[in-house]
GROMACS .gro file of C-alpha atoms in nm:
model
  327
    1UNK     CA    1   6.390   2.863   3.878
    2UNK     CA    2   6.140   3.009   3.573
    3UNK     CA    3   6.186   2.654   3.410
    4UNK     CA    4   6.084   2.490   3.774
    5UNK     CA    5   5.749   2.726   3.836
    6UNK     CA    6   5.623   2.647   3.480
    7UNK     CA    7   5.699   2.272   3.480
    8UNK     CA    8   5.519   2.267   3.868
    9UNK     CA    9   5.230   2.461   3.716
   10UNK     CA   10   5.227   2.225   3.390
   11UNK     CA   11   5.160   1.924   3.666
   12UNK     CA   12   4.940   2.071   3.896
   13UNK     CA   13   4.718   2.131   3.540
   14UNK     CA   14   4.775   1.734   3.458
   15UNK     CA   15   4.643   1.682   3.829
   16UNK     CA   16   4.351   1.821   3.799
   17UNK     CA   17   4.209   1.723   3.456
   18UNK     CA   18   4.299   1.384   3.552
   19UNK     CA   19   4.136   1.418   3.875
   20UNK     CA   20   3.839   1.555   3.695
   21UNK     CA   21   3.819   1.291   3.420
   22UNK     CA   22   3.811   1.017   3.705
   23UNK     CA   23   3.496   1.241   3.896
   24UNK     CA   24   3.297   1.291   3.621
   25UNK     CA   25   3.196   1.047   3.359
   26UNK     CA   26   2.906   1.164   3.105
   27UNK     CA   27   2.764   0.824   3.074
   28UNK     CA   28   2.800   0.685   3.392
   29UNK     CA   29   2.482   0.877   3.509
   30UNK     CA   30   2.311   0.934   3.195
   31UNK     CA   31   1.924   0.939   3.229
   32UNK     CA   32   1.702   0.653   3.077
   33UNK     CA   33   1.368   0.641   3.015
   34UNK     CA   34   1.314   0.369   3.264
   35UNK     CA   35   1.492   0.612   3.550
   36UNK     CA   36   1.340   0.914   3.485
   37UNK     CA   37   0.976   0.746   3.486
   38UNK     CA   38   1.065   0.573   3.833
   39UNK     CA   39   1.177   0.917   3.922
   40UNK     CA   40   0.902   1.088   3.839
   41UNK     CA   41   0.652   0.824   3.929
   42UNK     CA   42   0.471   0.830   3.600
   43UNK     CA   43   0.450   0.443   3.532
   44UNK     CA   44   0.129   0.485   3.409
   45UNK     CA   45   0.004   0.875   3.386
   46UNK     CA   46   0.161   1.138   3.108
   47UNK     CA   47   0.415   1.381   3.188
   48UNK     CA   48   0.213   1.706   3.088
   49UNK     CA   49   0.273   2.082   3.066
   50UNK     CA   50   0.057   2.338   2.981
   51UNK     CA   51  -0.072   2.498   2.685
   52UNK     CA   52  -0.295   2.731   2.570
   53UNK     CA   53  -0.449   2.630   2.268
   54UNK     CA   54  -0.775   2.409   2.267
   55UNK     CA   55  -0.616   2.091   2.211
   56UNK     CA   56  -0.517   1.980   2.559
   57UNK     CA   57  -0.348   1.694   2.438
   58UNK     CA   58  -0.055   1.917   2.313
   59UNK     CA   59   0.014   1.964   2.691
   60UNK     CA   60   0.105   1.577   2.651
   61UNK     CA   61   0.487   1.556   2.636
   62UNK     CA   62   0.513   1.143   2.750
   63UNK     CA   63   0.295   0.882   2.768
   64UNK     CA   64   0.409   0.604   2.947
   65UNK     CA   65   0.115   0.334   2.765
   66UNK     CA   66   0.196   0.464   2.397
   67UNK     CA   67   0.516   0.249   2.450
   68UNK     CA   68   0.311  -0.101   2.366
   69UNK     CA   69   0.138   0.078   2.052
   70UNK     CA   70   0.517   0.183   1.934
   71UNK     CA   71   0.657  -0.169   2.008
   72UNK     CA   72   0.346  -0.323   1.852
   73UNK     CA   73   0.427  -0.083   1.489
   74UNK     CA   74   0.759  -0.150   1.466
   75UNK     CA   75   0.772  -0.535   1.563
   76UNK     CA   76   0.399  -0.673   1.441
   77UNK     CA   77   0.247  -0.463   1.193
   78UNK     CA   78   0.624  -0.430   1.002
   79UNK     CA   79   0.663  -0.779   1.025
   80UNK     CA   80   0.303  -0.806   0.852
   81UNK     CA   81   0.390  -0.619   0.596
   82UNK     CA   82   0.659  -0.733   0.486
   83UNK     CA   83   0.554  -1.106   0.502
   84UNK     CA   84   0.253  -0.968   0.293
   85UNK     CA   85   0.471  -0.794   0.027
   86UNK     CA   86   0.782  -0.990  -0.008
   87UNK     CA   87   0.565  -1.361   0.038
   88UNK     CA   88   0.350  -1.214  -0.261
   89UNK     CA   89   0.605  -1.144  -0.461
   90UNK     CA   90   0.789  -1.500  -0.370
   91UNK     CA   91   0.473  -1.645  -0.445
   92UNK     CA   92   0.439  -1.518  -0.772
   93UNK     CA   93   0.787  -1.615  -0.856
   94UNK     CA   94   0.719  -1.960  -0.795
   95UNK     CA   95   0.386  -1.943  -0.992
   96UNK     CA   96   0.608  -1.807  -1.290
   97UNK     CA   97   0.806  -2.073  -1.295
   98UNK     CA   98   0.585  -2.374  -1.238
   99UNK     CA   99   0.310  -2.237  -1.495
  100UNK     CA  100   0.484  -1.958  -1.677
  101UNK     CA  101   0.322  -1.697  -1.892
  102UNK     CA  102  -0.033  -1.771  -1.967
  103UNK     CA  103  -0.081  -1.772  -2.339
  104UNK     CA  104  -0.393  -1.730  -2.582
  105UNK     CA  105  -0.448  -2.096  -2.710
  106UNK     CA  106  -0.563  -2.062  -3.052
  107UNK     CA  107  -0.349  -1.791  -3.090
  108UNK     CA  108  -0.399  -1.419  -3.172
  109UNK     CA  109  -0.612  -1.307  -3.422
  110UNK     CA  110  -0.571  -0.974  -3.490
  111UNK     CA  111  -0.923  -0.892  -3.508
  112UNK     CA  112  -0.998  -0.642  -3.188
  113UNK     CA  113  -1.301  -0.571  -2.940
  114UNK     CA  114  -1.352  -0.274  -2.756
  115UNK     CA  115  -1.340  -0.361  -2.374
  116UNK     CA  116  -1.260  -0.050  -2.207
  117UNK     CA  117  -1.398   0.306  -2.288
  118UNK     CA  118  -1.173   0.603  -2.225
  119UNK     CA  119  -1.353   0.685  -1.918
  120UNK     CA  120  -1.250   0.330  -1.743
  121UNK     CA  121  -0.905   0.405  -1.859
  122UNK     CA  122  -0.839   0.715  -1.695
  123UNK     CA  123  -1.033   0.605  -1.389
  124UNK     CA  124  -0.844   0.286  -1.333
  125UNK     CA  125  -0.505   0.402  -1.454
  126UNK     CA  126  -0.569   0.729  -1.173
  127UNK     CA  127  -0.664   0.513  -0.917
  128UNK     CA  128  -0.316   0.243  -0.968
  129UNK     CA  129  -0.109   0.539  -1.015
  130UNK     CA  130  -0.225   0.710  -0.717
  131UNK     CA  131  -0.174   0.371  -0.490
  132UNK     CA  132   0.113   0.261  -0.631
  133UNK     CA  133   0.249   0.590  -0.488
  134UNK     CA  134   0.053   0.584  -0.155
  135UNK     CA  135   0.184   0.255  -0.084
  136UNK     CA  136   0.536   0.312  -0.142
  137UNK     CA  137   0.558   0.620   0.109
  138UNK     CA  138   0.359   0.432   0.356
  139UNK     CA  139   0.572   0.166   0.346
  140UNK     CA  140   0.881   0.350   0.346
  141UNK     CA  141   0.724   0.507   0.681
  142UNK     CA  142   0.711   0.108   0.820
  143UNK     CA  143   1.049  -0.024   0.678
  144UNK     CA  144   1.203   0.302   0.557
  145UNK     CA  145   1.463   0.362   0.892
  146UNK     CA  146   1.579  -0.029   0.901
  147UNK     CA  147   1.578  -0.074   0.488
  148UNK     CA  148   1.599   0.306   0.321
  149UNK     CA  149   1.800   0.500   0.549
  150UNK     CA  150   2.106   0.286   0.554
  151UNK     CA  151   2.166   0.303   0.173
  152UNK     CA  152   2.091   0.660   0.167
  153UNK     CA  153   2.245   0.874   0.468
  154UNK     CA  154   2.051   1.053   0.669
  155UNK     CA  155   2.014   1.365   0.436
  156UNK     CA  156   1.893   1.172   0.114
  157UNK     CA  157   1.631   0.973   0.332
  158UNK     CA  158   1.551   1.259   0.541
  159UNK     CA  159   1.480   1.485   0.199
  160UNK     CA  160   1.265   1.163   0.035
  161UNK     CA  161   1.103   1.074   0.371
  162UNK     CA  162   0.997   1.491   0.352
  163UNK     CA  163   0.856   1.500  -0.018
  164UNK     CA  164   0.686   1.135   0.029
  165UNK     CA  165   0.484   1.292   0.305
  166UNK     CA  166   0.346   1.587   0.129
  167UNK     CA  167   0.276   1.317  -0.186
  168UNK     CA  168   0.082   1.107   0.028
  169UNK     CA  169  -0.119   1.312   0.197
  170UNK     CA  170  -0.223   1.489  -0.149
  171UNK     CA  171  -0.263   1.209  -0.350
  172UNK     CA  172  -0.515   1.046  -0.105
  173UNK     CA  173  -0.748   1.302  -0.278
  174UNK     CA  174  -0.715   1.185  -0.636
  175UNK     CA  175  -0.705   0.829  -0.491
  176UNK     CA  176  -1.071   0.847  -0.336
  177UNK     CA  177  -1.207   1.047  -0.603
  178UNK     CA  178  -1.103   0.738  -0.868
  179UNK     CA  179  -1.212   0.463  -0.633
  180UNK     CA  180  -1.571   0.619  -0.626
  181UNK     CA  181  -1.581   0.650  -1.004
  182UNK     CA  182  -1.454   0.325  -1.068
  183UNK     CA  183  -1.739   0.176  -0.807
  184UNK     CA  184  -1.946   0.378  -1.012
  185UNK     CA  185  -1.841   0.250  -1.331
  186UNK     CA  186  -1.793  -0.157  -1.286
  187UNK     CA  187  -1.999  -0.192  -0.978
  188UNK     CA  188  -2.324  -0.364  -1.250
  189UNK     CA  189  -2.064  -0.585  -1.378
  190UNK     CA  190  -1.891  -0.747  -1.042
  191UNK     CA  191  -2.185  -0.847  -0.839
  192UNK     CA  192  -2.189  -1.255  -0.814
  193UNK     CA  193  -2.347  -1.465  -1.003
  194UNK     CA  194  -2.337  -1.869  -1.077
  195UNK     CA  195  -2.102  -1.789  -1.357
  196UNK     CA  196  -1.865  -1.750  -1.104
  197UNK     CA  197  -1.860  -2.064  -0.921
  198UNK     CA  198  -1.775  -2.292  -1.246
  199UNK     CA  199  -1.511  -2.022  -1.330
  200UNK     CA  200  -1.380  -2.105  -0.912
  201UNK     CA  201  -1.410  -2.445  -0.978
  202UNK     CA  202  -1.194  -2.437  -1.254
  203UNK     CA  203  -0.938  -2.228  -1.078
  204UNK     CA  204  -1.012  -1.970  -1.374
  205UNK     CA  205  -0.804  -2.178  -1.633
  206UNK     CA  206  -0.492  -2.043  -1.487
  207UNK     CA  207  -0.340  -2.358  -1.363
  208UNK     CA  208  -0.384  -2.546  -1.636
  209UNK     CA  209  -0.338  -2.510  -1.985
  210UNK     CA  210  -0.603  -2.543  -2.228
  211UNK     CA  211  -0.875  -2.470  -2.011
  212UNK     CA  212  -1.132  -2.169  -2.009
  213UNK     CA  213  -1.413  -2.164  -1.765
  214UNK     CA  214  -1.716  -1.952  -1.879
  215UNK     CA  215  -1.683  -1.579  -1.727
  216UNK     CA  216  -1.863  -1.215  -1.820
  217UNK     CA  217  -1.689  -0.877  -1.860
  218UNK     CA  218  -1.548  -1.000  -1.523
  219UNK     CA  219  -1.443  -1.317  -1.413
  220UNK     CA  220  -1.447  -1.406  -1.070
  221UNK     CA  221  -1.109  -1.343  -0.941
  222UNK     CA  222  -1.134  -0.994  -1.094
  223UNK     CA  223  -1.463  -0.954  -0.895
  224UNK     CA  224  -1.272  -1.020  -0.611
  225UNK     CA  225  -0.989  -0.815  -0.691
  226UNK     CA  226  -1.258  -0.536  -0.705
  227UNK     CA  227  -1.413  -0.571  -0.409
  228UNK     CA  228  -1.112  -0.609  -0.238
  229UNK     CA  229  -1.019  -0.265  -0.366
  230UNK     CA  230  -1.306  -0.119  -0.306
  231UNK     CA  231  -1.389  -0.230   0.070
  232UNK     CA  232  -1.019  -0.188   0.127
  233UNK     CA  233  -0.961   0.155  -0.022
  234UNK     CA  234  -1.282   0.267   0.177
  235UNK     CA  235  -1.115   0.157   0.462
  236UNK     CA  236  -0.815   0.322   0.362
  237UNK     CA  237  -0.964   0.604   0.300
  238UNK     CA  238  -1.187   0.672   0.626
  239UNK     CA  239  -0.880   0.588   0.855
  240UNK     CA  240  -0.650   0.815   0.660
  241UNK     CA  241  -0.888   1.117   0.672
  242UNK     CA  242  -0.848   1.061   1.030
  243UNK     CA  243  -0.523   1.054   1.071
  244UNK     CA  244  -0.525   1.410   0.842
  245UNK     CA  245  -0.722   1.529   1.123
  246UNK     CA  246  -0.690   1.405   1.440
  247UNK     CA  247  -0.872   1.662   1.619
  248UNK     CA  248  -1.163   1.476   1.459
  249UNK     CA  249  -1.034   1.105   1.530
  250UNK     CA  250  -1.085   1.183   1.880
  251UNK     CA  251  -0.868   1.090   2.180
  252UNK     CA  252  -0.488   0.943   2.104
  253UNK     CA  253  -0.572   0.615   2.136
  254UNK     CA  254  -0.870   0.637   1.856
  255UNK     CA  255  -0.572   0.804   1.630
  256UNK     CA  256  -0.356   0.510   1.708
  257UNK     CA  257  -0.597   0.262   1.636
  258UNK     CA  258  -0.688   0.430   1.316
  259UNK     CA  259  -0.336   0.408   1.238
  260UNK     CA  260  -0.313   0.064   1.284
  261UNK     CA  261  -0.603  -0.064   1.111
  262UNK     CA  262  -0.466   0.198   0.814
  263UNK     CA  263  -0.100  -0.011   0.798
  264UNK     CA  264  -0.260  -0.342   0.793
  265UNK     CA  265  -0.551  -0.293   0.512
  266UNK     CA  266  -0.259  -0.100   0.349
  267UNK     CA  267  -0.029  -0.438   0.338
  268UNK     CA  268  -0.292  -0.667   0.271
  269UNK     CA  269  -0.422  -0.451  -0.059
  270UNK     CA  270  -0.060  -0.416  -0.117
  271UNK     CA  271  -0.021  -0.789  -0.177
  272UNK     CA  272  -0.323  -0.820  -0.384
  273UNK     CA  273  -0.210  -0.573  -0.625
  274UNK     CA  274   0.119  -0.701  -0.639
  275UNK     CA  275  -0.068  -0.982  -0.778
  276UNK     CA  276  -0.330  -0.803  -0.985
  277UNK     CA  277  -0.001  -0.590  -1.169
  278UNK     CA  278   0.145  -0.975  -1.246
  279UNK     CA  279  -0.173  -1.120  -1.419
  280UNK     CA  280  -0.221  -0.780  -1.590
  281UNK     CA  281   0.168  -0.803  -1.767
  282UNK     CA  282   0.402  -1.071  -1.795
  283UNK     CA  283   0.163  -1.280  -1.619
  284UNK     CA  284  -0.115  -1.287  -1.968
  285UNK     CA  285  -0.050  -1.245  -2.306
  286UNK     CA  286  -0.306  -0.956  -2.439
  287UNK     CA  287  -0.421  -0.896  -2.060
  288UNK     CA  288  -0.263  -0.528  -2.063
  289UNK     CA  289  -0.420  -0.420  -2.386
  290UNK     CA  290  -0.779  -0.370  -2.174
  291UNK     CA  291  -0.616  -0.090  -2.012
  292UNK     CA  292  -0.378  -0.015  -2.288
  293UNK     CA  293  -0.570   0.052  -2.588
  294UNK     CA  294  -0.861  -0.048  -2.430
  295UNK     CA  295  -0.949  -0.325  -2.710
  296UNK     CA  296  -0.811  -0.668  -2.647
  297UNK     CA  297  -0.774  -0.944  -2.897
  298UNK     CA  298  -1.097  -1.147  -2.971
  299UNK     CA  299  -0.953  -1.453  -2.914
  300UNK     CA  300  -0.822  -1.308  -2.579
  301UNK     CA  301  -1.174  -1.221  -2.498
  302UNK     CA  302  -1.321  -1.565  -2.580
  303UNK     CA  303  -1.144  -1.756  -2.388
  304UNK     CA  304  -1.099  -1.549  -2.072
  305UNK     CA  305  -1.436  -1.341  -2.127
  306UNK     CA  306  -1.640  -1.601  -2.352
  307UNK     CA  307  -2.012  -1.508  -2.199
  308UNK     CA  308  -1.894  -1.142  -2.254
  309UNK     CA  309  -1.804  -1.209  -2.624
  310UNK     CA  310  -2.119  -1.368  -2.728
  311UNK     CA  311  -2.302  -1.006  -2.541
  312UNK     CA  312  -2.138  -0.742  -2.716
  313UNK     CA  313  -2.180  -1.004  -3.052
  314UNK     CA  314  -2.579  -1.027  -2.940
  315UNK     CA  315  -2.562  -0.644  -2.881
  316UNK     CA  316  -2.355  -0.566  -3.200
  317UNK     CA  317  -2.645  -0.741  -3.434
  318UNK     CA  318  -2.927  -0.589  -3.220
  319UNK     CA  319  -2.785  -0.238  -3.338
  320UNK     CA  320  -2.698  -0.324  -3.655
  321UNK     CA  321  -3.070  -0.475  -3.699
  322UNK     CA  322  -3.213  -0.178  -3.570
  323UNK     CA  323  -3.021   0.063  -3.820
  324UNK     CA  324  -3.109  -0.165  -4.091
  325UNK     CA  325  -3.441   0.058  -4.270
  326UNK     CA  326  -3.729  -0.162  -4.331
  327UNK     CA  327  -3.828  -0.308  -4.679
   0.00000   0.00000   0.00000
């Protein structure tokens, strides 16, 4: 009779889970976003609470019309980005192999003119250091869940994600101090001039071997290269203080324009560095000794900076002239 109770009791306990497994099913009804907006009937206007500190947009918990601007950063602008990175780097590639490295013609001649002072150095090598960084922990914020995250695990990525953050957001500092001492510096020496046309015309001597268009301390593709930088980290620079502080941006959809126009400038400058690093090392023989050493081979300089040689030559024998005491 004991062994009858327990095994009734045993069913009657099999009953009633099973019964309650068939009633209730934790997906069945699960909330989406779609539901719970229809619900709430807040197809257009933000589900809000209160707060009680000045910024009343804190009070903002959803916002139906931020759903476009997310769509729009994860489909367009990361699709932009990569195209501009990865097609840059394709590019390249292809340039490598159709024209490979560019040498010095007549050969190097050991002889060596000053190009950069230590003062360029530092200001340049500051100012690629500090991108380089920038631009990798912005673009890990674009790609970094669909590319990083899977090859990591969610601590490793959450961890780099963390201390890219605080890099980026410091660095900027550095970044705009070099850019306005390197505007400072080379501004005199990258404004246009005819020079530049012949050297365009030409396609700078880089497609073509044996060729060396005419060209100052700057040619015209590093002219461009500079102004790209410039106008480009400016830009980079105003939107990102805003997105430091968006009380100042203004309302959420200044912030999120800022944002935007901060991910594309950041891709396209991206892909024009890319290019920039390539010239300036396996690209050139005796291009990285300008920012190396900071003196370059003279017959480097003649036939990618002839105009500039025959200055500092002019220059040189003006000085020397002048030290030379009178008879």
């Amino acid at each position: 009779m004991r062994y009858l109770s327990q095994f009734m009791i045993a069913l009657a306990i099999l009953v009633f889970v099973g019964q309650a497994n068939a009633q209730v099913n934790p997906t069945e009804r699960a909330v989406t976003e779609e539901s719970m907006f229809e619900a709430l009937g807040t197809d257009t206007n933000a589900v809000a609470g209160r707060v009680s500190i000045p910024d009343s947009n804190a009070a903002n918990l959803i916002k139906p019309d931020n759903k476009s601007w997310a769509a729009f950063q994860v489909g367009t602008v990361q699709t932009l980005s990569v195209i501009a990175v990865v097609g840059m780097v394709g590019l390249l590639a292809l340039f490598y192999m159709f024209r490979g490295r560019i040498k010095v013609d007549s050969g190097m001649s050991g002889l060596k003119i000053l190009r950069f002072g230590a003062i360029d150095r530092f200001a340049h090598w500051t100012l690629a250091s500090t991108f380089i960084i920038l631009a990798l922990t912005g673009l890990n914020l674009i790609i970094g869940t669909s590319v990083i995250l899977p090859l990591l695990g969610e601590n490793a990525f959450g961890a780099l994600t963390s201390l890219g953050k605080i890099a980026h957001n410091y660095l900027a500092w550095p970044f705009m101090v070099a850019l306005a001492l390197i505007f400072v510096l080379w501004v005199i020496d990258n404004i246009p001039d005819k020079v530049d046309v012949e050297w365009l015309k030409q396609g700078g001597g880089i497609f073509k071997k044996g060729v060396h268009p005419p060209a100052k301390k700057f040619n015209a593709g590093q002219k461009v290269i500079f102004w790209a930088v410039i106008i480009g980290g400016a830009g980079l620079s105003f939107t990102g203080v805003m997105l430091l502080f968006p009380g100042v941006a203004g309302a959420a959809a200044d912030w999120q324009l800022y944002q935007t126009i901060h991910a594309l400038i950041a891709a396209g400058l991206s892909a024009i560095i890319i290019a920039h690093i390539y010239i300036g090392s396996v690209g050139m023989e005796g291009a990285f000794d300008a920012m190396g050493s900071g003196e370059v081979d003279v017959n480097w300089a003649k036939e990618h900076h002839g105009l500039w040689v025959e200055q500092e030559k002019a220059k040189s024998s003006k000085d020397s002239a002048l030290s030379t005491p009178a008879e």
